[in-house]
CSV table of C-alpha atoms in Angstrom, one decimal:
chain,number,residue,atom,x,y,z
A,832,UNK,CA,0.4,0.0,0.0
A,833,UNK,CA,1.2,3.4,-1.5
A,834,UNK,CA,2.5,6.2,2.1
A,835,UNK,CA,-0.8,8.4,0.3
A,836,UNK,CA,-3.3,6.1,0.8
A,837,UNK,CA,-1.7,4.9,4.0
A,838,UNK,CA,-2.4,9.0,4.8
A,839,UNK,CA,-5.5,8.8,2.5
A,840,UNK,CA,-6.6,5.9,5.5
A,841,UNK,CA,-5.8,7.6,8.5
A,842,UNK,CA,-6.6,10.2,7.1
A,843,UNK,CA,-10.6,9.5,6.5
A,844,UNK,CA,-10.7,7.8,9.6
A,845,UNK,CA,-10.2,10.9,11.8
A,846,UNK,CA,-12.6,13.5,9.7
A,847,UNK,CA,-15.2,9.8,10.3
A,848,UNK,CA,-14.8,10.0,13.9
A,849,UNK,CA,-14.7,14.5,14.1
A,850,UNK,CA,-18.0,13.7,12.1
A,851,UNK,CA,-19.1,11.2,14.9
A,852,UNK,CA,-18.0,13.7,17.4
A,853,UNK,CA,-20.2,16.9,16.6
A,854,UNK,CA,-23.1,14.7,14.8
A,855,UNK,CA,-26.2,15.7,16.4
A,856,UNK,CA,-28.2,13.2,18.6
A,857,UNK,CA,-31.7,12.8,19.2
A,858,UNK,CA,-31.4,12.6,23.3
A,859,UNK,CA,-29.5,13.1,26.0
A,860,UNK,CA,-28.5,10.9,28.8
A,861,UNK,CA,-26.9,12.3,31.8
A,862,UNK,CA,-24.8,10.7,34.0
A,863,UNK,CA,-22.7,11.9,36.8
A,864,UNK,CA,-19.3,11.4,35.8
A,865,UNK,CA,-16.5,9.9,38.4
A,866,UNK,CA,-13.2,9.1,38.4
A,867,UNK,CA,-14.0,5.5,37.7
A,868,UNK,CA,-16.6,7.0,35.0
A,869,UNK,CA,-13.9,9.7,33.1
A,870,UNK,CA,-12.7,8.7,29.8
A,871,UNK,CA,-8.8,9.6,28.6
A,872,UNK,CA,-8.0,13.3,27.2
A,873,UNK,CA,-8.1,12.4,23.5
A,874,UNK,CA,-4.6,14.2,22.5
A,875,UNK,CA,-5.6,16.8,19.3
A,876,UNK,CA,-3.6,18.3,16.8
A,877,UNK,CA,-4.5,20.5,14.7
A,878,UNK,CA,-1.6,21.2,11.8
A,879,UNK,CA,-1.7,23.2,8.7
A,880,UNK,CA,-0.8,20.5,6.5
A,881,UNK,CA,-4.2,19.1,6.9
A,882,UNK,CA,-7.5,20.4,7.0
A,883,UNK,CA,-9.1,19.3,10.4
A,884,UNK,CA,-8.2,19.0,13.7
A,885,UNK,CA,-6.1,15.3,14.3
A,886,UNK,CA,-7.6,12.9,16.9
A,887,UNK,CA,-3.9,11.2,18.0
A,888,UNK,CA,-5.4,7.8,18.7
A,889,UNK,CA,-7.3,7.4,16.0
A,890,UNK,CA,-4.0,6.6,13.6
A,891,UNK,CA,-2.5,3.8,15.5
A,892,UNK,CA,-2.7,1.7,13.2
A,893,UNK,CA,-1.7,-1.4,15.6
A,894,UNK,CA,-1.8,-2.1,19.4
A,895,UNK,CA,0.3,-5.0,20.5
A,896,UNK,CA,-0.5,-6.8,24.6
A,897,UNK,CA,2.9,-7.0,26.1
A,898,UNK,CA,3.2,-9.0,29.4
A,899,UNK,CA,3.4,-6.0,32.2
A,900,UNK,CA,1.4,-4.2,34.2
A,901,UNK,CA,0.7,-0.4,33.7
A,902,UNK,CA,2.9,1.1,35.5
A,903,UNK,CA,6.4,-1.4,34.5
A,904,UNK,CA,4.9,-1.1,31.0
A,905,UNK,CA,4.9,2.6,30.9
A,906,UNK,CA,7.8,3.2,33.0
A,907,UNK,CA,9.3,1.4,29.6
A,908,UNK,CA,7.8,3.4,27.6
A,909,UNK,CA,9.7,6.7,29.1
A,910,UNK,CA,13.0,4.9,29.1
A,911,UNK,CA,12.2,4.0,25.6
A,912,UNK,CA,11.6,7.9,24.5
A,913,UNK,CA,14.2,9.0,26.3
A,914,UNK,CA,16.8,6.2,24.7
A,915,UNK,CA,15.9,7.0,21.2
A,916,UNK,CA,15.7,10.7,22.5
A,917,UNK,CA,12.3,11.4,21.0
A,918,UNK,CA,10.5,14.7,22.0
A,919,UNK,CA,8.2,14.2,24.4
A,920,UNK,CA,6.2,17.0,26.4
A,921,UNK,CA,3.6,14.9,27.5
A,922,UNK,CA,3.1,12.4,30.4
A,923,UNK,CA,0.2,11.1,31.6
A,924,UNK,CA,0.4,7.9,33.3
A,925,UNK,CA,-3.2,7.8,34.6
A,926,UNK,CA,-4.2,7.9,31.4
A,927,UNK,CA,-1.2,5.6,29.7
A,928,UNK,CA,-0.4,8.8,27.9
A,929,UNK,CA,2.9,9.8,26.2
A,930,UNK,CA,4.1,12.1,23.5
A,931,UNK,CA,5.1,15.5,21.8
A,932,UNK,CA,2.2,17.5,20.3
A,933,UNK,CA,4.0,19.7,18.4
A,934,UNK,CA,7.6,18.9,17.8
A,935,UNK,CA,9.9,21.0,15.7
A,936,UNK,CA,12.1,18.3,14.0
A,937,UNK,CA,15.0,18.1,10.9
A,938,UNK,CA,17.5,15.5,9.4
A,939,UNK,CA,17.5,13.2,12.1
A,940,UNK,CA,14.7,11.2,14.3
A,941,UNK,CA,15.8,8.9,17.2
A,942,UNK,CA,20.0,8.4,14.6
A,943,UNK,CA,17.9,7.8,12.3
A,944,UNK,CA,17.4,9.7,8.8
A,945,UNK,CA,13.6,11.2,8.9
A,946,UNK,CA,13.0,9.5,5.2
A,947,UNK,CA,13.6,6.2,6.9
A,948,UNK,CA,10.3,7.0,9.4
A,949,UNK,CA,7.6,9.7,7.0
A,950,UNK,CA,7.0,10.7,3.5
A,951,UNK,CA,6.9,13.7,3.0
A,952,UNK,CA,7.5,13.4,-1.4
A,953,UNK,CA,10.7,14.2,-3.3
A,954,UNK,CA,12.7,16.6,-4.6
A,955,UNK,CA,15.4,17.5,-7.0
A,956,UNK,CA,17.8,17.1,-3.7
A,957,UNK,CA,16.2,14.4,-2.8
A,958,UNK,CA,13.6,12.8,0.0
A,959,UNK,CA,11.7,16.3,1.6
A,960,UNK,CA,12.2,14.6,4.8
A,961,UNK,CA,15.4,14.5,5.0
A,962,UNK,CA,15.7,18.5,3.8
A,963,UNK,CA,12.9,20.0,4.9
A,964,UNK,CA,11.4,21.0,8.7
A,965,UNK,CA,9.0,17.9,9.4
A,966,UNK,CA,6.8,19.0,12.9
A,967,UNK,CA,5.7,16.1,14.3
A,968,UNK,CA,3.0,14.5,17.3
A,969,UNK,CA,3.3,11.6,18.2
A,970,UNK,CA,2.1,9.6,21.1
A,971,UNK,CA,2.0,6.2,23.0
A,972,UNK,CA,-1.5,5.1,23.8
A,973,UNK,CA,-1.3,2.5,27.1
A,974,UNK,CA,-4.1,0.9,27.9
A,975,UNK,CA,-4.7,-2.0,30.0
A,976,UNK,CA,-4.9,-5.6,28.7
A,977,UNK,CA,-5.9,-7.8,31.9
A,978,UNK,CA,-3.5,-10.8,34.2
A,979,UNK,CA,-0.6,-8.3,34.2
A,980,UNK,CA,-0.5,-7.5,30.7
A,981,UNK,CA,-1.3,-4.1,28.5
A,982,UNK,CA,-1.8,-3.2,25.3
A,983,UNK,CA,0.6,-0.1,23.4
A,984,UNK,CA,0.6,1.4,20.4
A,985,UNK,CA,2.0,4.4,19.4
A,986,UNK,CA,-0.3,7.2,17.0
A,987,UNK,CA,2.0,9.3,14.5
A,988,UNK,CA,1.5,12.5,12.4
A,989,UNK,CA,3.4,14.8,10.7
A,990,UNK,CA,4.1,17.9,8.2
A,991,UNK,CA,7.4,19.2,6.4
A,992,UNK,CA,7.8,22.7,5.7
A,993,UNK,CA,10.4,23.6,3.2
A,994,UNK,CA,13.0,25.4,4.9
A,995,UNK,CA,14.9,26.9,1.6
A,996,UNK,CA,13.6,30.2,2.3
A,997,UNK,CA,10.3,30.6,-0.5
A,998,UNK,CA,7.3,30.7,1.9
A,999,UNK,CA,5.2,27.5,0.6
A,1000,UNK,CA,1.9,25.2,2.2
A,1001,UNK,CA,3.5,22.1,4.7
A,1002,UNK,CA,3.0,19.6,3.0
A,1003,UNK,CA,1.6,16.4,4.6
A,1004,UNK,CA,3.8,12.9,5.8
A,1005,UNK,CA,2.9,9.4,5.7
A,1006,UNK,CA,4.5,8.0,9.3
A,1007,UNK,CA,6.4,4.3,6.9
A,1008,UNK,CA,5.0,2.6,10.6
A,1009,UNK,CA,9.4,2.3,10.6
A,1010,UNK,CA,9.2,4.3,14.3
A,1011,UNK,CA,6.9,3.0,15.6
A,1012,UNK,CA,7.4,-0.7,15.4
A,1013,UNK,CA,11.0,1.0,16.8
A,1014,UNK,CA,9.6,2.0,19.6
A,1015,UNK,CA,7.6,-1.0,20.3
A,1016,UNK,CA,10.2,-3.5,20.1
A,1017,UNK,CA,12.2,-1.3,22.6
A,1018,UNK,CA,9.4,-1.6,24.8
A,1019,UNK,CA,9.6,-5.3,24.4
A,1020,UNK,CA,13.5,-5.3,24.7
A,1021,UNK,CA,13.1,-3.2,28.5
A,1022,UNK,CA,10.4,-5.7,29.4
A,1023,UNK,CA,12.2,-8.5,29.4
A,1024,UNK,CA,9.8,-9.9,26.0
A,1025,UNK,CA,10.5,-11.2,22.3
């Protein structure tokens, strides 16, 4: 499946989520919320390259289960972000969310060229991801999976801006899925799992 198709599919899912949330309802059920009933906040980001606000948990392509409780898994995710030098400004251990909503990155992320993780199109000098400035939103989500297990998945979206001095609109970037897989493998290794 091409990168454009993947980005289009993820964007369509995000737009559908926005449409569902904004649809009028026939009746409203009023239930007092307690801490047990409250939903986790859903990290959202608005980027100039995308026509709608993106809810990051709608971009999680795959969730995997690890044999560790939430607290231990969250600590492994935090250590993974630090070891890979991934930006993180969003840390909510109570709701199992860690990442960044707006990191500006050029050339490399986690010691790898940005084009390994993102497809932002091609220019005369090669992959735009390697020569343009990327704005990245990335959050790893954890959920309890019962019996001392946790499920985790990472949602990533990015846009690229040409830094050559020409004023242009930013370009959408599709994720290759390699960054999400690298985070998962690193977390599994930290938890002593294959």
